[in-house]
Amino acid sequence: MELRTVDHPLVAHKLTALRDRTTDSPTFRRLTEELVTLLAYEATRNVRVIPRTVETPLQTAVGVKLSPPRPLVVPILRAGLGMLEGMSRLMPTAEVGFVGMIRDEETLLATTYAERLPSDLTGRQCYILDPMLATGGTLGSAVQFLVKRGADHITCICLIAAPEGIARLTELLDELHVPCTLVLAGLDEKLNDVGYILPGLGDAGDRLYGVV
Ligand code: URA
């Protein structure tokens, strides 16, 4: 797995504001979208393109366009939903599929409670959105899900990751033999004993949408 932690002062500035416990939900949502747009620029570096020529007012220009089949963006509900707008802004023609996953707060195991994805993902490049890579259970299950359906290129976009989650994802991906890139805004220190990232930003879903 290729790991890219985006090293940019604007990303660091926005991430710091996001971590701040006094940042309210509307600001948290806006910062998340802005951060994801910045990360998406890096995450789509290997998006497939094909040649295309256009007529400028002066002559023919040789360029490119996104290659079919359309890339698939998959936010993991609930917190990944807060990242969708920021991603769609950069790649508006991508298709969007949804996976709902919940983590059991005692076992830390992820279970799928909803899924709306194309049944055949053969040859598709997929971009998974999940703000917090903690134990790696949720993201790992989502990657397995997409690869089983035929996805052949996976990019995970997370705001923050813990080393424990990266290790687990790396182990899993070694078995799957599908190229995968993980793009982050920040790599944190560790997990606490209930699976939260330290220093982290708390519960991303709650901070985006409130406690339900
Ligand atoms: N999920 C979150 O929202 N925050 C964490 O720190 C870990 C998992």
Coordinates of N, CA and C and ligand atoms in Angstrom, one line a residue:
M1 N 0.9 -1.2 0.0 CA 0.0 0.0 0.0 C 0.9 1.2 0.0
E2 N 0.5 2.2 -0.8 CA 1.3 3.5 -0.9 C 0.6 4.5 0.1
L3 N 1.4 5.1 0.9 CA 0.9 6.0 1.9 C 1.3 7.4 1.5
R4 N 0.4 8.4 1.4 CA 0.7 9.8 1.1 C 0.1 10.7 2.1
T5 N 0.9 11.2 3.0 CA 0.4 12.2 3.9 C 0.7 13.6 3.3
V6 N -0.4 14.3 3.1 CA -0.2 15.5 2.3 C 0.4 16.6 3.2
D7 N 1.6 17.0 2.7 CA 2.4 18.0 3.4 C 2.2 19.4 2.8
H8 N 1.2 20.1 3.4 CA 0.9 21.4 2.8 C 0.4 22.3 3.9
P9 N 0.9 23.6 4.0 CA 0.5 24.4 5.1 C -1.0 24.7 5.2
L10 N -1.7 24.7 4.1 CA -3.2 24.9 4.2 C -3.9 23.7 4.8
V11 N -3.4 22.5 4.4 CA -3.9 21.3 5.0 C -3.7 21.3 6.5
A12 N -2.5 21.6 6.9 CA -2.1 21.6 8.3 C -3.0 22.6 9.1
H13 N -3.2 23.8 8.5 CA -3.9 24.8 9.1 C -5.4 24.4 9.3
K14 N -6.0 23.8 8.3 CA -7.4 23.4 8.4 C -7.6 22.2 9.3
L15 N -6.6 21.3 9.3 CA -6.7 20.1 10.2 C -6.6 20.6 11.7
T16 N -5.7 21.5 11.9 CA -5.6 22.0 13.3 C -6.9 22.6 13.8
A17 N -7.6 23.4 12.9 CA -8.8 24.0 13.3 C -9.9 22.9 13.5
L18 N -9.8 21.9 12.7 CA -10.8 20.8 12.8 C -10.6 20.1 14.1
R19 N -9.4 19.9 14.6 CA -9.2 19.2 15.8 C -9.7 20.0 17.0
D20 N -9.7 21.3 16.9 CA -10.0 22.2 18.1 C -11.4 21.8 18.6
R21 N -11.5 21.5 19.9 CA -12.8 21.1 20.5 C -13.8 22.2 20.4
T22 N -13.4 23.5 20.3 CA -14.4 24.6 20.3 C -14.9 24.9 18.9
T23 N -14.4 24.1 17.9 CA -15.0 24.3 16.5 C -16.4 23.7 16.4
D24 N -17.3 24.6 16.0 CA -18.7 24.1 16.0 C -19.0 23.3 14.7
S25 N -20.2 22.6 14.7 CA -20.5 21.7 13.6 C -20.5 22.3 12.3
P26 N -21.2 23.5 12.1 CA -21.2 24.1 10.7 C -19.7 24.4 10.2
T27 N -18.9 24.8 11.1 CA -17.5 25.1 10.7 C -16.8 23.8 10.5
F28 N -17.0 22.8 11.3 CA -16.4 21.5 11.1 C -16.8 20.9 9.8
R29 N -18.0 21.0 9.4 CA -18.5 20.5 8.1 C -17.8 21.2 6.9
R30 N -17.7 22.5 7.0 CA -17.0 23.3 6.0 C -15.6 23.0 5.9
L31 N -14.9 22.9 7.0 CA -13.5 22.6 7.0 C -13.2 21.2 6.4
T32 N -14.1 20.2 6.8 CA -14.0 18.9 6.2 C -14.0 18.9 4.7
E33 N -15.0 19.6 4.2 CA -15.2 19.7 2.7 C -13.9 20.3 2.1
E34 N -13.5 21.4 2.7 CA -12.3 22.1 2.1 C -11.1 21.1 2.1
L35 N -10.9 20.5 3.2 CA -9.7 19.6 3.4 C -9.8 18.4 2.3
V36 N -11.0 17.9 2.2 CA -11.1 16.8 1.2 C -10.8 17.2 -0.2
T37 N -11.2 18.4 -0.5 CA -10.9 18.9 -1.9 C -9.4 19.0 -2.1
L38 N -8.7 19.5 -1.0 CA -7.3 19.5 -1.1 C -6.7 18.1 -1.2
L39 N -7.2 17.2 -0.4 CA -6.7 15.8 -0.5 C -7.0 15.1 -1.8
A40 N -8.2 15.5 -2.3 CA -8.6 14.8 -3.6 C -7.7 15.2 -4.7
Y41 N -7.1 16.3 -4.7 CA -6.1 16.7 -5.8 C -5.0 15.7 -5.8
E42 N -4.5 15.3 -4.6 CA -3.4 14.4 -4.5 C -3.9 12.9 -4.8
A43 N -5.1 12.7 -4.3 CA -5.7 11.3 -4.4 C -6.0 10.9 -5.8
T44 N -6.3 11.9 -6.7 CA -6.7 11.6 -8.0 C -5.5 11.7 -9.0
R45 N -4.3 11.7 -8.5 CA -3.1 11.8 -9.3 C -3.0 10.7 -10.3
N46 N -3.5 9.5 -10.0 CA -3.4 8.3 -10.9 C -4.8 8.0 -11.5
V47 N -5.7 8.9 -11.5 CA -7.0 8.6 -12.2 C -6.7 8.4 -13.7
R48 N -7.4 7.4 -14.2 CA -7.1 7.1 -15.6 C -7.8 8.1 -16.6
V49 N -7.0 8.4 -17.6 CA -7.5 9.3 -18.6 C -7.2 8.7 -20.0
I50 N -7.9 9.2 -21.0 CA -7.7 8.8 -22.4 C -7.5 10.1 -23.2
P51 N -6.8 10.0 -24.3 CA -6.6 11.2 -25.1 C -7.9 11.8 -25.7
R52 N -7.9 13.1 -25.8 CA -9.1 13.8 -26.4 C -8.5 15.1 -27.1
T53 N -9.0 15.3 -28.3 CA -8.6 16.6 -28.9 C -9.8 17.5 -28.9
V54 N -9.5 18.8 -28.8 CA -10.6 19.9 -28.8 C -10.1 20.9 -29.8
E55 N -11.1 21.7 -30.3 CA -10.8 22.8 -31.1 C -10.8 24.1 -30.3
T56 N -9.7 24.7 -30.1 CA -9.6 26.0 -29.5 C -10.1 27.0 -30.5
P57 N -10.3 28.3 -30.1 CA -10.6 29.3 -31.1 C -9.5 29.4 -32.2
L58 N -8.4 28.9 -31.9 CA -7.2 29.1 -32.9 C -6.8 27.8 -33.6
Q59 N -6.8 26.7 -32.9 CA -6.4 25.5 -33.6 C -6.8 24.2 -32.8
T60 N -6.3 23.1 -33.2 CA -6.6 21.9 -32.5 C -5.6 21.7 -31.3
A61 N -6.2 21.3 -30.1 CA -5.3 21.1 -29.0 C -5.5 19.6 -28.6
V62 N -4.4 19.0 -28.2 CA -4.4 17.6 -27.8 C -4.5 17.6 -26.2
G63 N -5.4 16.9 -25.7 CA -5.6 16.9 -24.2 C -6.0 15.5 -23.8
V64 N -6.7 15.5 -22.6 CA -7.2 14.2 -22.1 C -8.6 14.4 -21.5
K65 N -9.3 13.3 -21.3 CA -10.5 13.3 -20.5 C -10.5 12.0 -19.6
L66 N -11.4 12.0 -18.6 CA -11.4 10.9 -17.7 C -11.9 9.7 -18.5
S67 N -11.2 8.5 -18.2 CA -11.5 7.3 -19.0 C -12.7 6.6 -18.4
P68 N -13.6 6.1 -19.3 CA -14.6 5.2 -18.8 C -14.0 3.8 -18.4
P69 N -14.5 3.1 -17.5 CA -15.8 3.4 -16.7 C -15.5 4.5 -15.7
R70 N -16.6 5.2 -15.4 CA -16.4 6.3 -14.5 C -15.9 5.9 -13.1
P71 N -15.0 6.7 -12.5 CA -14.5 6.4 -11.2 C -15.7 6.4 -10.2
L72 N -15.6 5.6 -9.2 CA -16.6 5.4 -8.2 C -16.2 6.0 -6.9
V73 N -16.9 6.9 -6.3 CA -16.6 7.5 -5.0 C -17.5 6.8 -4.0
V74 N -17.0 6.3 -2.9 CA -17.8 5.6 -1.9 C -17.6 6.1 -0.5
P75 N -18.5 7.0 -0.1 CA -18.4 7.5 1.3 C -18.9 6.4 2.3
I76 N -18.2 6.2 3.3 CA -18.7 5.2 4.3 C -19.6 6.0 5.3
L77 N -20.8 5.6 5.4 CA -21.8 6.3 6.3 C -21.4 5.9 7.7
R78 N -21.6 6.8 8.6 CA -22.2 8.1 8.5 C -21.1 9.2 8.2
A79 N -19.9 9.1 8.8 CA -19.0 10.2 8.8 C -18.5 10.5 7.4
G80 N -18.3 9.5 6.6 CA -17.8 9.7 5.2 C -18.7 10.6 4.4
L81 N -19.9 10.7 4.7 CA -20.9 11.5 4.0 C -20.4 13.0 4.0
G82 N -19.8 13.4 5.1 CA -19.3 14.8 5.3 C -18.2 15.1 4.3
M83 N -17.6 14.0 3.7 CA -16.5 14.2 2.8 C -16.9 14.3 1.3
L84 N -18.2 13.9 1.1 CA -18.6 13.7 -0.3 C -18.6 15.0 -1.1
E85 N -19.1 16.0 -0.6 CA -19.2 17.3 -1.3 C -17.8 17.8 -1.7
G86 N -16.8 17.7 -0.8 CA -15.5 18.1 -1.1 C -14.8 17.3 -2.3
M87 N -15.2 16.0 -2.3 CA -14.7 15.1 -3.4 C -15.4 15.4 -4.7
S88 N -16.7 15.5 -4.6 CA -17.5 15.7 -5.9 C -17.2 17.1 -6.5
R89 N -16.8 18.0 -5.7 CA -16.4 19.3 -6.3 C -15.3 19.2 -7.3
L90 N -14.3 18.3 -7.0 CA -13.1 18.1 -7.8 C -13.4 17.1 -9.0
M91 N -14.3 16.2 -8.7 CA -14.5 15.1 -9.7 C -16.0 14.9 -9.9
P92 N -16.7 15.9 -10.4 CA -18.2 15.9 -10.5 C -18.8 14.8 -11.3
T93 N -18.0 14.2 -12.3 CA -18.6 13.2 -13.1 C -18.5 11.8 -12.5
A94 N -17.8 11.7 -11.4 CA -17.7 10.4 -10.8 C -19.1 9.9 -10.3
E95 N -19.2 8.5 -10.3 CA -20.4 7.9 -9.8 C -20.3 7.8 -8.3
V96 N -21.4 7.8 -7.5 CA -21.3 7.7 -6.1 C -22.0 6.4 -5.6
G97 N -21.4 5.6 -4.8 CA -22.0 4.5 -4.2 C -21.9 4.6 -2.7
F98 N -22.8 3.9 -1.9 CA -22.8 4.1 -0.5 C -22.6 2.8 0.3
V99 N -21.8 2.9 1.3 CA -21.8 1.7 2.3 C -22.0 2.3 3.7
G100 N -22.9 1.7 4.4 CA -23.1 2.1 5.8 C -22.5 1.0 6.7
M101 N -21.6 1.5 7.5 CA -20.9 0.6 8.4 C -20.9 1.2 9.8
I102 N -21.0 0.3 10.8 CA -21.0 0.8 12.2 C -20.0 -0.1 13.0
R103 N -19.3 0.6 13.9 CA -18.3 -0.1 14.7 C -18.9 -0.4 16.0
D104 N -18.8 -1.7 16.4 CA -19.2 -2.0 17.8 C -18.2 -1.4 18.8
E105 N -18.7 -0.6 19.6 CA -17.7 0.2 20.5 C -17.0 -0.8 21.5
E106 N -17.6 -2.0 21.7 CA -16.9 -2.9 22.6 C -15.9 -3.8 21.9
T107 N -16.4 -4.4 20.8 CA -15.5 -5.4 20.1 C -14.6 -4.6 19.1
L108 N -15.0 -3.4 18.7 CA -14.4 -2.6 17.7 C -14.5 -3.2 16.3
L109 N -15.4 -4.2 16.1 CA -15.6 -4.9 14.8 C -16.6 -4.1 14.0
A110 N -16.4 -4.0 12.7 CA -17.3 -3.3 11.8 C -18.4 -4.2 11.2
T111 N -19.7 -3.8 11.2 CA -20.7 -4.5 10.5 C -21.4 -3.6 9.5
T112 N -21.8 -4.2 8.3 CA -22.4 -3.4 7.3 C -23.9 -3.4 7.5
Y113 N -24.5 -2.2 7.5 CA -26.0 -2.1 7.7 C -26.7 -1.6 6.5
A114 N -25.9 -1.1 5.5 CA -26.5 -0.6 4.3 C -25.5 -0.6 3.2
E115 N -26.0 -0.8 1.9 CA -25.1 -0.9 0.8 C -25.8 -0.5 -0.5
R116 N -25.3 0.4 -1.2 CA -25.9 0.8 -2.5 C -24.7 1.0 -3.5
L117 N -24.3 -0.1 -4.1 CA -23.2 -0.1 -5.0 C -23.5 -0.9 -6.3
P118 N -22.8 -0.5 -7.4 CA -23.0 -1.4 -8.6 C -22.6 -2.8 -8.3
S119 N -23.3 -3.8 -8.8 CA -22.9 -5.2 -8.5 C -21.7 -5.6 -9.2
D120 N -21.3 -5.0 -10.3 CA -20.1 -5.3 -11.0 C -19.2 -4.1 -11.0
L121 N -18.0 -4.2 -10.4 CA -17.1 -3.1 -10.3 C -15.8 -3.5 -11.1
T122 N -15.9 -4.4 -12.1 CA -14.8 -4.8 -12.8 C -14.1 -3.6 -13.5
G123 N -12.8 -3.5 -13.3 CA -12.1 -2.4 -14.0 C -12.3 -1.0 -13.4
R124 N -13.0 -0.9 -12.3 CA -13.3 0.4 -11.8 C -12.3 0.9 -10.8
Q125 N -12.0 2.2 -10.9 CA -11.1 2.9 -9.8 C -12.1 3.4 -8.8
C126 N -11.8 3.0 -7.5 CA -12.7 3.4 -6.4 C -12.0 4.3 -5.4
Y127 N -12.7 5.3 -4.9 CA -12.2 6.3 -4.0 C -13.1 6.2 -2.7
I128 N -12.5 5.6 -1.6 CA -13.3 5.4 -0.4 C -13.0 6.6 0.5
L129 N -14.1 7.1 1.0 CA -14.0 8.3 1.9 C -14.4 7.9 3.4
D130 N -13.5 8.0 4.3 CA -13.7 7.7 5.7 C -12.8 8.6 6.5
P131 N -13.3 9.5 7.3 CA -12.4 10.5 8.0 C -11.4 9.9 8.9
M132 N -11.7 8.8 9.6 CA -10.8 8.4 10.7 C -10.4 6.9 10.5
L133 N -9.1 6.7 10.2 CA -8.6 5.3 10.1 C -8.1 5.0 11.5
A134 N -8.9 4.3 12.3 CA -8.5 4.0 13.7 C -8.0 2.6 13.7
T135 N -8.8 1.5 14.0 CA -8.3 0.2 14.0 C -8.1 -0.4 12.6
G136 N -8.8 0.2 11.6 CA -8.7 -0.3 10.3 C -9.8 -1.3 9.9
G137 N -10.6 -1.6 10.9 CA -11.7 -2.6 10.7 C -12.7 -2.2 9.7
T138 N -13.2 -1.0 9.8 CA -14.2 -0.5 8.9 C -13.6 -0.3 7.5
L139 N -12.5 0.4 7.4 CA -12.0 0.6 6.0 C -11.5 -0.7 5.4
G140 N -11.0 -1.6 6.2 CA -10.6 -2.9 5.6 C -11.7 -3.7 5.1
S141 N -12.9 -3.7 5.8 CA -14.1 -4.4 5.3 C -14.6 -3.7 4.0
A142 N -14.5 -2.4 4.0 CA -15.0 -1.7 2.8 C -14.1 -2.0 1.6
V143 N -12.8 -2.1 1.8 CA -11.9 -2.4 0.7 C -12.2 -3.8 0.2
Q144 N -12.4 -4.7 1.1 CA -12.6 -6.1 0.7 C -13.9 -6.2 -0.1
F145 N -14.9 -5.5 0.3 CA -16.2 -5.5 -0.3 C -16.1 -5.1 -1.8
L146 N -15.3 -4.0 -2.0 CA -15.2 -3.4 -3.4 C -14.3 -4.4 -4.3
V147 N -13.3 -4.9 -3.7 CA -12.4 -5.8 -4.4 C -13.1 -7.1 -4.8
K148 N -14.0 -7.6 -3.9 CA -14.8 -8.8 -4.2 C -15.7 -8.5 -5.4
R149 N -16.1 -7.3 -5.6 CA -17.0 -7.0 -6.7 C -16.2 -6.6 -8.0
G150 N -14.9 -6.6 -7.9 CA -14.1 -6.5 -9.2 C -13.3 -5.2 -9.2
A151 N -13.4 -4.3 -8.2 CA -12.6 -3.1 -8.3 C -11.1 -3.4 -8.4
D152 N -10.4 -2.7 -9.3 CA -9.0 -3.1 -9.5 C -8.0 -2.0 -9.1
H153 N -8.5 -1.0 -8.5 CA -7.6 0.1 -8.0 C -8.4 0.9 -6.9
I154 N -7.8 0.9 -5.8 CA -8.5 1.5 -4.6 C -7.6 2.7 -4.1
T155 N -8.3 3.8 -3.8 CA -7.7 4.9 -3.1 C -8.6 5.2 -1.9
C156 N -8.0 5.2 -0.7 CA -8.7 5.6 0.5 C -8.3 7.0 0.9
I157 N -9.3 7.8 1.2 CA -9.0 9.2 1.6 C -9.5 9.3 3.0
C158 N -8.6 9.6 3.9 CA -8.9 9.8 5.4 C -8.3 11.1 5.8
L159 N -9.0 11.7 6.8 CA -8.4 12.9 7.4 C -7.2 12.6 8.3
I160 N -7.5 11.6 9.2 CA -6.4 11.3 10.2 C -6.4 9.7 10.3
A161 N -5.1 9.2 10.5 CA -5.0 7.8 10.7 C -4.1 7.5 11.9
A162 N -4.3 6.4 12.5 CA -3.5 5.9 13.6 C -2.5 4.8 13.0
P163 N -1.3 4.7 13.5 CA -0.4 3.7 13.0 C -1.0 2.3 13.0
E164 N -1.8 2.0 14.1 CA -2.4 0.6 14.2 C -3.3 0.3 13.0
G165 N -4.1 1.3 12.5 CA -5.0 1.1 11.4 C -4.2 1.0 10.1
I166 N -3.1 1.7 10.0 CA -2.3 1.6 8.7 C -1.7 0.2 8.7
A167 N -1.2 -0.3 9.8 CA -0.6 -1.6 9.8 C -1.6 -2.7 9.5
R168 N -2.9 -2.6 10.0 CA -3.9 -3.6 9.7 C -4.3 -3.5 8.2
L169 N -4.4 -2.3 7.7 CA -4.8 -2.2 6.3 C -3.7 -2.7 5.4
T170 N -2.5 -2.5 5.7 CA -1.3 -2.9 4.9 C -1.3 -4.4 4.8
E171 N -1.6 -5.1 6.0 CA -1.6 -6.5 6.1 C -2.7 -7.1 5.2
L172 N -3.9 -6.5 5.3 CA -5.0 -7.0 4.5 C -4.8 -6.8 3.0
L173 N -4.2 -5.7 2.6 CA -4.0 -5.4 1.2 C -2.9 -6.3 0.6
D174 N -2.0 -6.7 1.4 CA -1.0 -7.6 0.9 C -1.6 -8.9 0.4
E175 N -2.7 -9.3 1.1 CA -3.4 -10.5 0.7 C -4.3 -10.3 -0.6
L176 N -4.7 -9.1 -0.8 CA -5.7 -8.9 -1.9 C -5.0 -8.6 -3.3
H177 N -3.8 -8.2 -3.3 CA -3.1 -8.0 -4.5 C -3.8 -7.0 -5.5
V178 N -4.3 -5.9 -4.9 CA -4.9 -4.9 -5.7 C -4.2 -3.6 -5.3
P179 N -3.7 -2.8 -6.3 CA -3.0 -1.6 -5.9 C -3.9 -0.6 -5.1
C180 N -3.3 -0.1 -4.0 CA -4.1 0.7 -3.1 C -3.2 1.9 -2.6
T181 N -3.8 3.1 -2.5 CA -3.1 4.2 -2.0 C -4.0 4.8 -0.9
L182 N -3.3 5.2 0.2 CA -4.0 5.8 1.3 C -3.5 7.3 1.4
V183 N -4.4 8.2 1.3 CA -4.1 9.6 1.3 C -4.6 10.2 2.6
L184 N -3.7 10.9 3.3 CA -4.1 11.4 4.7 C -3.8 12.9 4.8
A185 N -4.5 13.6 5.7 CA -4.1 14.9 6.1 C -3.1 14.9 7.3
G186 N -3.3 13.9 8.1 CA -2.4 13.8 9.3 C -2.3 12.3 9.8
L187 N -1.0 12.0 10.2 CA -0.8 10.7 10.8 C -0.6 10.9 12.3
D188 N -1.5 10.4 13.1 CA -1.4 10.6 14.6 C -0.6 9.6 15.3
E189 N -0.6 9.7 16.7 CA 0.3 9.0 17.5 C -0.1 7.5 17.7
K190 N -1.4 7.3 18.2 CA -1.8 6.0 18.6 C -3.3 6.0 18.9
L191 N -3.8 4.8 19.2 CA -5.2 4.6 19.6 C -5.3 4.6 21.1
N192 N -6.4 5.1 21.7 CA -6.5 4.9 23.1 C -7.2 3.6 23.4
D193 N -7.5 3.3 24.7 CA -7.9 1.9 24.9 C -9.4 1.6 24.5
V194 N -10.1 2.6 24.0 CA -11.4 2.4 23.5 C -11.4 2.7 21.9
G195 N -10.3 2.6 21.3 CA -10.2 2.7 19.9 C -10.3 4.1 19.3
Y196 N -10.1 5.1 20.1 CA -10.2 6.5 19.5 C -8.7 7.0 19.2
I197 N -8.6 7.8 18.1 CA -7.3 8.2 17.7 C -6.8 9.4 18.6
L198 N -5.5 9.3 19.1 CA -4.9 10.4 19.9 C -3.8 11.0 19.1
P199 N -3.7 12.4 19.0 CA -4.7 13.3 19.6 C -6.0 13.4 18.9
G200 N -6.1 13.1 17.6 CA -7.4 12.9 16.9 C -8.2 14.2 16.9
L201 N -9.5 14.0 16.8 CA -10.4 15.1 16.8 C -11.7 14.7 17.5
G202 N -11.7 13.5 18.1 CA -13.0 13.0 18.8 C -13.7 12.2 17.8
D203 N -15.1 12.1 18.0 CA -15.9 11.3 17.1 C -16.3 12.2 15.9
A204 N -15.8 11.8 14.7 CA -16.0 12.6 13.5 C -17.5 12.7 13.2
G205 N -18.2 11.6 13.3 CA -19.6 11.6 12.9 C -20.4 12.6 13.9
D206 N -20.1 12.5 15.1 CA -20.8 13.4 16.1 C -20.5 14.8 15.9
R207 N -19.2 15.1 15.5 CA -18.8 16.5 15.3 C -19.4 17.1 14.0
L208 N -19.6 16.2 13.1 CA -20.3 16.6 11.8 C -21.8 16.8 12.0
Y209 N -22.4 15.8 12.7 CA -23.9 15.8 12.6 C -24.5 15.8 14.0
G210 N -23.8 15.8 15.1 CA -24.4 15.8 16.4 C -24.5 14.3 16.9
V211 N -24.8 14.2 18.1 CA -24.9 12.8 18.8 C -26.3 12.3 18.5
V212 N -26.4 11.1 17.9 CA -27.8 10.5 17.7 C -27.7 9.1 18.2
Ligands
URA1 N1 -13.9 7.2 14.8 C1 -13.9 8.5 15.1 O1 -14.8 9.2 14.7 N2 -12.9 9.0 15.8 C2 -11.8 8.2 16.3 O2 -10.9 8.8 16.9 C3 -11.8 6.9 15.9 C4 -12.8 6.4 15.2

